[in-house]
Short mmCIF file of N, CA, C and O in Angstrom, two decimals:
data_model
loop_
_atom_site.label_atom_id
_atom_site.label_comp_id
_atom_site.label_asym_id
_atom_site.label_seq_id
_atom_site.Cartn_x
_atom_site.Cartn_y
_atom_site.Cartn_z
N MET A 22 -2.00 -2.29 4.51
CA MET A 22 -3.04 -1.33 5.26
C MET A 22 -3.49 -1.11 3.29
O MET A 22 -3.19 0.05 3.33
N THR A 23 -4.94 -1.37 3.16
CA THR A 23 -5.07 -1.06 1.80
C THR A 23 -6.75 -0.78 1.72
O THR A 23 -7.28 -1.32 2.24
N HIS A 24 -6.22 0.24 1.57
CA HIS A 24 -8.34 0.48 1.28
C HIS A 24 -8.99 1.19 0.87
O HIS A 24 -7.78 1.99 -0.63
N VAL A 25 -9.88 1.35 0.38
CA VAL A 25 -10.30 1.02 -1.01
C VAL A 25 -11.78 1.44 -1.01
O VAL A 25 -12.08 1.95 -1.03
N LEU A 26 -11.96 2.78 -1.53
CA LEU A 26 -13.43 3.99 -1.51
C LEU A 26 -13.83 3.78 -3.33
O LEU A 26 -12.73 3.42 -4.54
N HIS A 27 -14.94 2.68 -2.95
CA HIS A 27 -14.91 2.69 -4.79
C HIS A 27 -15.79 3.03 -5.56
O HIS A 27 -16.25 2.97 -6.14
N ASP A 28 -16.26 4.31 -5.24
CA ASP A 28 -17.87 5.44 -5.51
C ASP A 28 -16.81 6.39 -6.65
O ASP A 28 -16.57 6.98 -5.59
N PRO A 29 -16.44 6.33 -7.56
CA PRO A 29 -15.78 7.38 -8.77
C PRO A 29 -16.65 8.36 -8.53
O PRO A 29 -15.89 9.63 -9.40
N ASP A 30 -17.53 8.47 -8.57
CA ASP A 30 -18.40 9.48 -8.48
C ASP A 30 -18.77 10.31 -7.35
O ASP A 30 -19.34 10.73 -7.57
N ALA A 31 -17.93 9.94 -6.33
CA ALA A 31 -18.56 10.26 -4.88
C ALA A 31 -17.31 11.40 -5.46
O ALA A 31 -16.64 12.79 -6.04
N PRO A 32 -18.67 12.81 -4.55
CA PRO A 32 -17.77 14.46 -5.29
C PRO A 32 -16.02 13.89 -4.47
O PRO A 32 -15.36 13.46 -3.47
N PRO A 33 -15.47 15.31 -5.22
CA PRO A 33 -14.01 15.30 -3.64
C PRO A 33 -14.03 15.81 -2.52
O PRO A 33 -15.01 16.68 -1.65
N ALA A 34 -13.12 15.45 -2.02
CA ALA A 34 -12.90 15.11 -0.04
C ALA A 34 -13.16 16.73 -0.62
O ALA A 34 -12.02 18.12 -1.03
N PRO A 35 -12.76 17.53 1.28
CA PRO A 35 -13.03 18.58 1.39
C PRO A 35 -11.40 19.51 0.97
O PRO A 35 -10.41 18.69 0.69
N THR A 36 -11.20 20.12 0.83
CA THR A 36 -10.23 20.49 0.62
C THR A 36 -8.62 21.49 1.83
O THR A 36 -9.33 20.74 2.32
N ILE A 37 -7.96 20.96 1.38
CA ILE A 37 -7.37 21.26 2.63
C ILE A 37 -5.79 22.06 1.84
O ILE A 37 -5.46 22.40 1.11
N GLY A 38 -5.11 22.93 3.21
CA GLY A 38 -3.74 23.22 3.50
C GLY A 38 -2.29 22.63 2.32
O GLY A 38 -2.53 20.96 2.94
N PHE A 39 -1.71 23.29 2.09
CA PHE A 39 -0.58 22.46 1.47
C PHE A 39 -0.01 22.21 2.77
O PHE A 39 1.37 20.72 2.69
N ASP A 40 0.57 22.62 4.02
CA ASP A 40 1.09 21.98 4.86
C ASP A 40 0.31 20.82 5.48
O ASP A 40 0.98 20.28 5.83
N ASP A 41 -1.00 20.71 5.48
CA ASP A 41 -1.73 18.92 5.94
C ASP A 41 -0.78 18.74 4.92
O ASP A 41 -1.13 16.74 5.54
N TRP A 42 -0.97 18.41 3.36
CA TRP A 42 -0.40 17.80 2.40
C TRP A 42 0.94 16.82 2.81
O TRP A 42 1.35 15.68 3.02
N LEU A 43 2.34 17.92 2.93
CA LEU A 43 3.18 17.16 4.02
C LEU A 43 3.07 16.52 4.48
O LEU A 43 4.26 15.96 5.32
N LYS A 44 2.07 16.21 6.05
CA LYS A 44 2.23 16.10 6.09
C LYS A 44 2.23 14.41 6.91
O LYS A 44 2.62 13.06 7.03
N ALA A 45 1.53 13.87 5.11
CA ALA A 45 1.19 12.49 4.72
C ALA A 45 2.64 12.65 3.94
O ALA A 45 3.15 12.72 2.92
N ASP A 46 3.21 10.69 4.62
CA ASP A 46 4.33 10.32 4.21
C ASP A 46 4.54 10.04 3.30
O ASP A 46 3.99 8.46 3.43
N VAL A 47 3.98 10.02 1.67
CA VAL A 47 4.24 8.71 0.90
C VAL A 47 6.06 8.44 -0.24
O VAL A 47 6.70 8.97 0.52
N ARG A 48 6.06 6.89 0.59
CA ARG A 48 7.97 7.00 -0.56
C ARG A 48 6.66 5.98 -1.13
O ARG A 48 6.33 4.64 -1.78
N ILE A 49 8.39 5.31 -1.73
CA ILE A 49 8.26 4.48 -2.60
C ILE A 49 9.75 3.11 -1.68
O ILE A 49 10.12 3.36 -0.99
N GLY A 50 8.67 1.79 -1.64
CA GLY A 50 9.07 0.77 -1.89
C GLY A 50 9.26 -0.38 -2.85
O GLY A 50 9.01 -0.37 -3.73
N THR A 51 9.59 -1.91 -2.59
CA THR A 51 10.63 -2.89 -3.12
C THR A 51 9.49 -3.55 -2.39
O THR A 51 10.49 -4.16 -1.18
N ILE A 52 8.39 -4.85 -3.07
CA ILE A 52 8.42 -5.80 -2.05
C ILE A 52 8.53 -7.03 -1.92
O ILE A 52 10.58 -7.31 -3.61
N VAL A 53 9.85 -7.04 -0.74
CA VAL A 53 10.79 -7.81 -1.15
C VAL A 53 10.00 -9.78 0.01
O VAL A 53 11.07 -10.60 0.04
N GLU A 54 9.31 -9.77 0.63
CA GLU A 54 8.47 -10.92 0.53
C GLU A 54 7.17 -10.31 0.49
O GLU A 54 6.24 -9.72 0.86
N ALA A 55 6.08 -12.25 0.63
CA ALA A 55 4.96 -11.96 -0.45
C ALA A 55 4.47 -13.42 0.09
O ALA A 55 4.99 -14.16 -0.28
N MET A 56 3.22 -13.29 1.41
CA MET A 56 2.52 -14.64 1.37
C MET A 56 1.08 -13.82 1.31
O MET A 56 1.13 -12.80 2.00
N ASP A 57 0.42 -15.74 2.05
CA ASP A 57 -0.69 -15.13 1.92
C ASP A 57 -1.27 -14.68 3.38
O ASP A 57 -0.62 -15.23 4.13
N PHE A 58 -2.02 -14.27 3.17
CA PHE A 58 -3.04 -14.29 4.55
C PHE A 58 -3.99 -14.58 4.76
O PHE A 58 -5.50 -14.26 4.87
N PRO A 59 -4.86 -16.22 4.95
CA PRO A 59 -5.46 -16.60 5.06
C PRO A 59 -6.59 -16.43 6.57
O PRO A 59 -7.37 -16.57 6.24
N GLU A 60 -5.76 -16.01 7.19
CA GLU A 60 -6.66 -15.31 8.23
C GLU A 60 -7.36 -14.46 8.34
O GLU A 60 -8.57 -13.73 8.99
N ALA A 61 -7.80 -13.13 6.94
CA ALA A 61 -7.96 -11.90 6.86
C ALA A 61 -9.42 -12.18 6.86
O ALA A 61 -9.10 -13.14 5.77
N ARG A 62 -10.49 -11.67 6.83
CA ARG A 62 -11.31 -11.31 6.80
C ARG A 62 -11.81 -11.31 4.87
O ARG A 62 -12.94 -11.81 4.73
N LYS A 63 -11.56 -10.16 4.84
CA LYS A 63 -11.56 -10.48 3.12
C LYS A 63 -10.00 -11.31 2.43
O LYS A 63 -8.84 -10.93 2.99
N PRO A 64 -9.31 -12.21 1.10
CA PRO A 64 -9.08 -12.15 0.60
C PRO A 64 -7.76 -11.28 0.84
O PRO A 64 -7.97 -9.94 -0.32
N SER A 65 -6.39 -11.38 1.34
CA SER A 65 -5.10 -10.87 0.99
C SER A 65 -4.18 -10.99 1.46
O SER A 65 -3.44 -12.42 1.58
N TYR A 66 -3.34 -10.47 1.56
CA TYR A 66 -1.80 -11.14 1.89
C TYR A 66 -1.09 -10.47 2.46
O TYR A 66 -1.34 -8.94 2.45
N LYS A 67 -0.08 -10.76 2.56
CA LYS A 67 0.88 -10.04 3.72
C LYS A 67 2.95 -9.58 3.23
O LYS A 67 3.12 -10.48 1.60
N LEU A 68 2.25 -8.37 2.84
CA LEU A 68 4.07 -7.77 1.55
C LEU A 68 4.64 -7.43 3.20
O LEU A 68 4.40 -6.72 4.54
N VAL A 69 6.28 -7.70 2.95
CA VAL A 69 7.02 -6.66 3.34
C VAL A 69 7.75 -6.12 1.97
O VAL A 69 7.68 -6.84 0.58
N ILE A 70 8.30 -4.96 3.25
CA ILE A 70 8.44 -3.81 1.86
C ILE A 70 9.46 -3.05 1.79
O ILE A 70 9.88 -2.50 3.66
N ASP A 71 10.90 -3.04 1.53
CA ASP A 71 11.64 -2.24 1.92
C ASP A 71 11.67 -0.91 1.37
O ASP A 71 11.66 0.16 0.21
N PHE A 72 11.50 0.27 1.48
CA PHE A 72 11.89 1.63 2.24
C PHE A 72 13.28 2.03 1.38
O PHE A 72 12.93 3.47 2.45
N GLY A 73 14.17 1.03 1.76
CA GLY A 73 15.81 1.88 1.84
C GLY A 73 16.12 2.11 3.00
O GLY A 73 15.25 1.47 3.86
N PRO A 74 17.58 2.46 3.70
CA PRO A 74 17.82 2.91 4.47
C PRO A 74 17.03 3.36 6.01
O PRO A 74 17.32 2.83 6.84
N ALA A 75 16.91 4.14 5.47
CA ALA A 75 16.62 5.65 6.32
C ALA A 75 14.94 5.22 6.46
O ALA A 75 14.93 5.21 8.48
N ILE A 76 14.05 4.02 5.94
CA ILE A 76 13.34 3.76 7.16
C ILE A 76 13.01 1.85 7.03
O ILE A 76 12.23 1.86 7.88
N GLY A 77 13.93 1.89 6.29
CA GLY A 77 14.01 -0.15 6.58
C GLY A 77 12.86 -0.32 5.85
O GLY A 77 11.96 -0.40 5.25
N ARG A 78 13.21 -1.75 6.47
CA ARG A 78 11.99 -2.88 6.15
C ARG A 78 10.27 -2.07 6.58
O ARG A 78 10.72 -2.96 8.54
N ARG A 79 9.43 -2.59 6.02
CA ARG A 79 7.87 -1.58 6.84
C ARG A 79 6.98 -3.43 6.38
O ARG A 79 6.76 -3.80 5.28
N LYS A 80 5.66 -3.37 7.13
CA LYS A 80 5.23 -4.68 7.00
C LYS A 80 3.84 -3.79 6.44
O LYS A 80 3.66 -3.25 6.84
N SER A 81 3.06 -4.66 5.35
CA SER A 81 1.22 -4.50 5.20
C SER A 81 1.07 -5.34 4.53
O SER A 81 1.32 -5.96 4.40
N SER A 82 0.01 -4.73 4.73
CA SER A 82 -1.68 -6.16 4.76
C SER A 82 -2.31 -5.18 3.66
O SER A 82 -2.51 -3.58 3.68
N ALA A 83 -2.04 -6.53 3.00
CA ALA A 83 -3.03 -5.98 0.81
C ALA A 83 -4.35 -6.30 0.68
O ALA A 83 -3.14 -8.07 0.13
N GLN A 84 -4.76 -6.43 0.18
CA GLN A 84 -6.85 -7.28 -0.70
C GLN A 84 -5.98 -6.71 -2.21
O GLN A 84 -6.95 -6.10 -2.60
N ILE A 85 -5.29 -7.65 -2.57
CA ILE A 85 -4.84 -7.49 -3.89
C ILE A 85 -4.87 -9.02 -4.57
O ILE A 85 -4.23 -8.77 -5.74
N THR A 86 -5.73 -9.73 -3.35
CA THR A 86 -5.32 -11.30 -4.19
C THR A 86 -6.21 -11.40 -6.31
O THR A 86 -5.81 -12.24 -6.49
N ARG A 87 -6.34 -9.69 -6.62
CA ARG A 87 -7.63 -9.93 -8.05
C ARG A 87 -7.08 -10.38 -8.67
O ARG A 87 -6.55 -10.84 -9.77
N HIS A 88 -5.96 -9.53 -8.99
CA HIS A 88 -4.90 -8.71 -9.73
C HIS A 88 -3.68 -9.03 -9.66
O HIS A 88 -2.47 -9.39 -10.66
N TYR A 89 -3.37 -9.37 -8.42
CA TYR A 89 -1.11 -10.00 -8.63
C TYR A 89 -1.28 -11.58 -7.91
O TYR A 89 -1.97 -12.00 -6.57
N ARG A 90 -0.56 -12.62 -8.56
CA ARG A 90 -0.50 -13.64 -6.78
C ARG A 90 1.30 -13.59 -6.42
O ARG A 90 1.76 -12.59 -7.42
N LEU A 91 0.98 -14.62 -5.26
CA LEU A 91 1.94 -14.02 -4.96
C LEU A 91 3.66 -13.65 -5.35
O LEU A 91 4.27 -12.72 -5.38
N ASP A 92 3.81 -14.92 -6.94
CA ASP A 92 5.25 -14.68 -7.38
C ASP A 92 5.46 -13.70 -8.24
O ASP A 92 6.37 -13.56 -8.45
N GLU A 93 4.45 -12.75 -8.77
CA GLU A 93 5.02 -12.19 -9.56
C GLU A 93 5.33 -10.53 -8.81
O GLU A 93 5.39 -10.21 -9.04
N LEU A 94 4.66 -10.28 -7.16
CA LEU A 94 4.91 -9.46 -6.35
C LEU A 94 5.63 -9.15 -5.75
O LEU A 94 7.11 -7.77 -5.74
N VAL A 95 7.34 -10.04 -4.94
CA VAL A 95 8.35 -10.05 -4.95
C VAL A 95 9.10 -9.24 -6.70
O VAL A 95 9.04 -10.18 -6.91
N GLY A 96 10.29 -8.24 -5.67
CA GLY A 96 10.65 -7.77 -6.68
C GLY A 96 10.01 -5.70 -7.83
O GLY A 96 10.44 -4.92 -8.01
N ARG A 97 8.47 -5.88 -7.04
CA ARG A 97 7.99 -5.04 -7.74
C ARG A 97 7.79 -3.85 -6.62
O ARG A 97 7.86 -3.92 -5.09
N GLN A 98 7.87 -2.68 -7.38
CA GLN A 98 7.44 -1.23 -6.79
C GLN A 98 6.59 -1.15 -6.03
O GLN A 98 5.62 -0.63 -6.81
N VAL A 99 6.43 -0.29 -4.89
CA VAL A 99 4.82 0.02 -4.81
C VAL A 99 5.12 1.44 -4.23
O VAL A 99 6.73 1.78 -3.66
N ILE A 100 4.19 2.76 -3.94
CA ILE A 100 3.60 3.38 -2.84
C ILE A 100 3.28 3.54 -1.85
O ILE A 100 1.47 2.79 -2.30
N ALA A 101 3.73 3.34 -1.26
CA ALA A 101 2.98 3.52 0.32
C ALA A 101 2.96 4.89 1.27
O ALA A 101 3.93 5.71 1.09
N VAL A 102 2.04 5.09 2.47
CA VAL A 102 2.30 5.84 3.49
C VAL A 102 2.87 5.40 4.01
O VAL A 102 2.46 4.61 5.21
N VAL A 103 4.02 5.80 4.80
CA VAL A 103 4.52 5.10 6.42
C VAL A 103 5.10 5.90 7.48
O VAL A 103 4.76 5.28 7.84
N ASN A 104 4.27 6.75 7.83
CA ASN A 104 3.84 7.01 9.20
C ASN A 104 2.67 7.82 9.55
O ASN A 104 2.62 7.82 10.44
N PHE A 105 1.58 7.03 9.46
CA PHE A 105 -0.18 6.66 9.27
C PHE A 105 0.83 5.48 11.21
O PHE A 105 1.63 4.42 10.92
N PRO A 106 0.20 5.49 11.93
CA PRO A 106 0.02 4.26 12.81
C PRO A 106 0.57 3.13 12.57
O PRO A 106 -1.05 2.85 11.83
N PRO A 107 0.95 1.56 13.31
CA PRO A 107 0.11 0.68 12.28
C PRO A 107 -0.76 -0.23 12.99
O PRO A 107 -1.71 1.09 13.75
N ARG A 108 -1.85 -0.32 12.14
CA ARG A 108 -2.57 -0.92 12.65
C ARG A 108 -2.21 -2.98 12.84
O ARG A 108 -1.98 -2.72 11.60
N GLN A 109 -3.48 -3.07 13.76
CA GLN A 109 -3.49 -5.08 13.94
C GLN A 109 -4.91 -5.65 13.38
O GLN A 109 -5.18 -4.67 13.30
N ILE A 110 -4.61 -6.42 12.63
CA ILE A 110 -4.97 -6.96 11.80
C ILE A 110 -5.39 -8.90 11.81
O ILE A 110 -4.14 -8.82 11.13
N GLY A 111 -6.05 -8.81 13.05
CA GLY A 111 -6.22 -10.51 13.22
C GLY A 111 -4.68 -10.13 13.36
O GLY A 111 -4.52 -9.63 14.84
N LYS A 112 -3.56 -11.07 14.06
CA LYS A 112 -3.08 -11.64 14.25
C LYS A 112 -2.23 -10.58 13.68
O LYS A 112 -0.09 -10.68 14.57
N PHE A 113 -1.77 -9.50 12.56
CA PHE A 113 -0.54 -9.40 12.26
C PHE A 113 -0.79 -7.82 11.69
O PHE A 113 -1.81 -7.04 12.50
N MET A 114 0.16 -6.60 12.18
CA MET A 114 0.57 -5.67 12.64
C MET A 114 1.23 -5.22 11.43
O MET A 114 2.04 -5.01 10.80
N SER A 115 0.12 -4.04 10.29
CA SER A 115 0.40 -3.44 9.42
C SER A 115 0.72 -2.16 8.96
O SER A 115 0.22 -1.87 10.64
N GLU A 116 2.53 -2.27 9.41
CA GLU A 116 3.27 -0.75 9.34
C GLU A 116 2.51 0.28 8.64
O GLU A 116 3.28 1.87 8.58
N VAL A 117 2.10 -0.25 7.14
CA VAL A 117 1.82 1.21 5.83
C VAL A 117 1.17 0.95 5.15
O VAL A 117 0.41 -0.50 5.24
N LEU A 118 0.63 2.02 5.18
CA LEU A 118 -1.00 1.87 4.27
C LEU A 118 -0.54 1.56 2.32
O LEU A 118 0.26 2.31 2.00
N THR A 119 -0.47 0.19 1.64
CA THR A 119 0.04 0.53 0.35
C THR A 119 -1.63 0.96 -0.27
O THR A 119 -2.18 -0.08 -0.02
N LEU A 120 -0.67 1.69 -1.60
CA LEU A 120 -1.66 2.24 -1.37
C LEU A 120 -2.02 2.09 -3.47
O LEU A 120 -1.32 1.40 -3.74
N GLY A 121 -3.11 2.41 -3.67
CA GLY A 121 -3.70 1.61 -5.17
C GLY A 121 -5.50 1.89 -5.14
O GLY A 121 -5.62 2.93 -4.66
N VAL A 122 -5.33 1.46 -6.74
CA VAL A 122 -6.79 3.09 -6.83
C VAL A 122 -7.57 1.95 -7.30
O VAL A 122 -7.41 0.39 -8.36
N PRO A 123 -9.40 1.43 -7.40
CA PRO A 123 -10.23 0.72 -7.87
C PRO A 123 -9.95 0.13 -8.84
O PRO A 123 -10.15 1.70 -9.84
N ASP A 124 -10.18 -1.08 -9.79
CA ASP A 124 -10.79 -1.46 -10.98
C ASP A 124 -12.64 -0.66 -11.61
O ASP A 124 -13.49 -0.72 -10.13
N ALA A 125 -12.78 -1.13 -12.61
CA ALA A 125 -14.43 -0.60 -12.74
C ALA A 125 -15.09 -1.78 -11.41
O ALA A 125 -16.16 -1.81 -11.31
N ASP A 126 -14.59 -2.46 -11.06
CA ASP A 126 -15.08 -3.88 -9.72
C ASP A 126 -15.16 -3.82 -8.95
O ASP A 126 -15.48 -3.93 -7.68
N GLY A 127 -14.12 -1.84 -7.41
CA GLY A 127 -13.91 -2.31 -6.70
C GLY A 127 -12.63 -3.19 -6.55
O GLY A 127 -12.42 -2.98 -5.51
N GLU A 128 -12.00 -3.02 -7.43
CA GLU A 128 -10.94 -4.67 -6.72
C GLU A 128 -9.17 -3.54 -7.04
O GLU A 128 -9.42 -2.81 -7.24
N VAL A 129 -8.11 -4.11 -6.03
CA VAL A 129 -7.77 -3.03 -6.00
C VAL A 129 -6.06 -2.93 -7.30
O VAL A 129 -5.98 -4.26 -7.30
N VAL A 130 -6.07 -2.37 -7.82
CA VAL A 130 -4.76 -1.58 -8.96
C VAL A 130 -4.14 -1.08 -7.82
O VAL A 130 -3.52 -0.07 -7.50
N LEU A 131 -2.30 -1.37 -7.71
CA LEU A 131 -1.45 -0.66 -7.10
C LEU A 131 -1.08 0.32 -7.77
O LEU A 131 -0.61 0.31 -8.96
N LEU A 132 -0.61 1.35 -7.14
CA LEU A 132 0.26 2.77 -7.76
C LEU A 132 2.14 1.80 -7.80
O LEU A 132 2.14 1.33 -6.57
N HIS A 133 2.15 2.62 -8.56
CA HIS A 133 3.27 1.85 -8.68
C HIS A 133 4.31 3.79 -10.29
O HIS A 133 3.57 3.22 -11.39
N PRO A 134 5.93 3.46 -9.44
CA PRO A 134 7.20 4.26 -10.92
C PRO A 134 5.89 3.65 -12.29
O PRO A 134 6.53 2.42 -11.95
N SER A 135 6.36 4.47 -13.63
CA SER A 135 6.40 3.84 -14.40
C SER A 135 8.35 3.30 -14.78
O SER A 135 7.99 2.65 -15.83
N GLN A 136 9.29 3.55 -14.45
CA GLN A 136 10.34 3.48 -13.93
C GLN A 136 11.06 3.18 -13.08
O GLN A 136 10.59 3.98 -11.59
N ALA A 137 12.01 2.57 -12.41
CA ALA A 137 12.86 2.13 -11.32
C ALA A 137 13.26 3.14 -11.05
O ALA A 137 13.80 3.87 -11.59
N VAL A 138 13.27 3.74 -9.79
CA VAL A 138 12.73 4.14 -9.07
C VAL A 138 14.07 4.17 -7.77
O VAL A 138 13.62 3.05 -7.19
N PRO A 139 15.03 5.05 -6.59
CA PRO A 139 15.63 4.56 -5.39
C PRO A 139 14.79 4.56 -4.59
O PRO A 139 13.81 5.32 -4.17
N ASN A 140 14.25 3.10 -3.54
CA ASN A 140 13.66 3.38 -2.30
C ASN A 140 13.65 4.60 -1.79
O ASN A 140 14.90 4.43 -1.66
N GLY A 141 12.87 4.52 -0.71
CA GLY A 141 12.89 5.36 0.25
C GLY A 141 12.86 7.13 -0.30
O GLY A 141 12.31 8.37 -0.03
N GLY A 142 12.46 7.17 -1.81
CA GLY A 142 12.14 8.65 -2.56
C GLY A 142 10.82 9.05 -2.16
O GLY A 142 9.96 8.36 -1.60
N ARG A 143 10.75 10.08 -1.51
CA ARG A 143 9.25 10.29 -1.43
C ARG A 143 8.27 11.15 -2.44
O ARG A 143 9.10 12.13 -3.90
N LEU A 144 7.01 10.56 -2.00
CA LEU A 144 5.96 11.72 -3.59
C LEU A 144 5.96 12.94 -3.08
O LEU A 144 6.06 13.65 -1.45
N PHE A 145 6.80 13.75 -4.05
CA PHE A 145 5.97 15.01 -4.17
C PHE A 145 5.09 15.56 -4.91
O PHE A 145 5.40 14.62 -6.60
#
């Protein structure tokens, strides 16, 4: 699940408390499989991401076809929210929200660490 808010000039979201932020479980994982998702309404890939032994492998749908080829995704570390409820996208169940930000054209650029870190590490 990759969601994009396209307007960089939109006002900030309402203030939340720190305890609310802690409810979001944002983790690092490594893409271990990447496949085309031709059934998706918008061009997308199906990803399988390894979040380490505590969480395991989870599936995600990601609208990242503009900047990424399938052959370059496997082995790439990404950041995802792992505690949202699964979301049905066509016949595919997306289990995590892979995080990205929009480029100038509104296309997704994945968030990733600047150096390799252990899978499953939680964002703080």
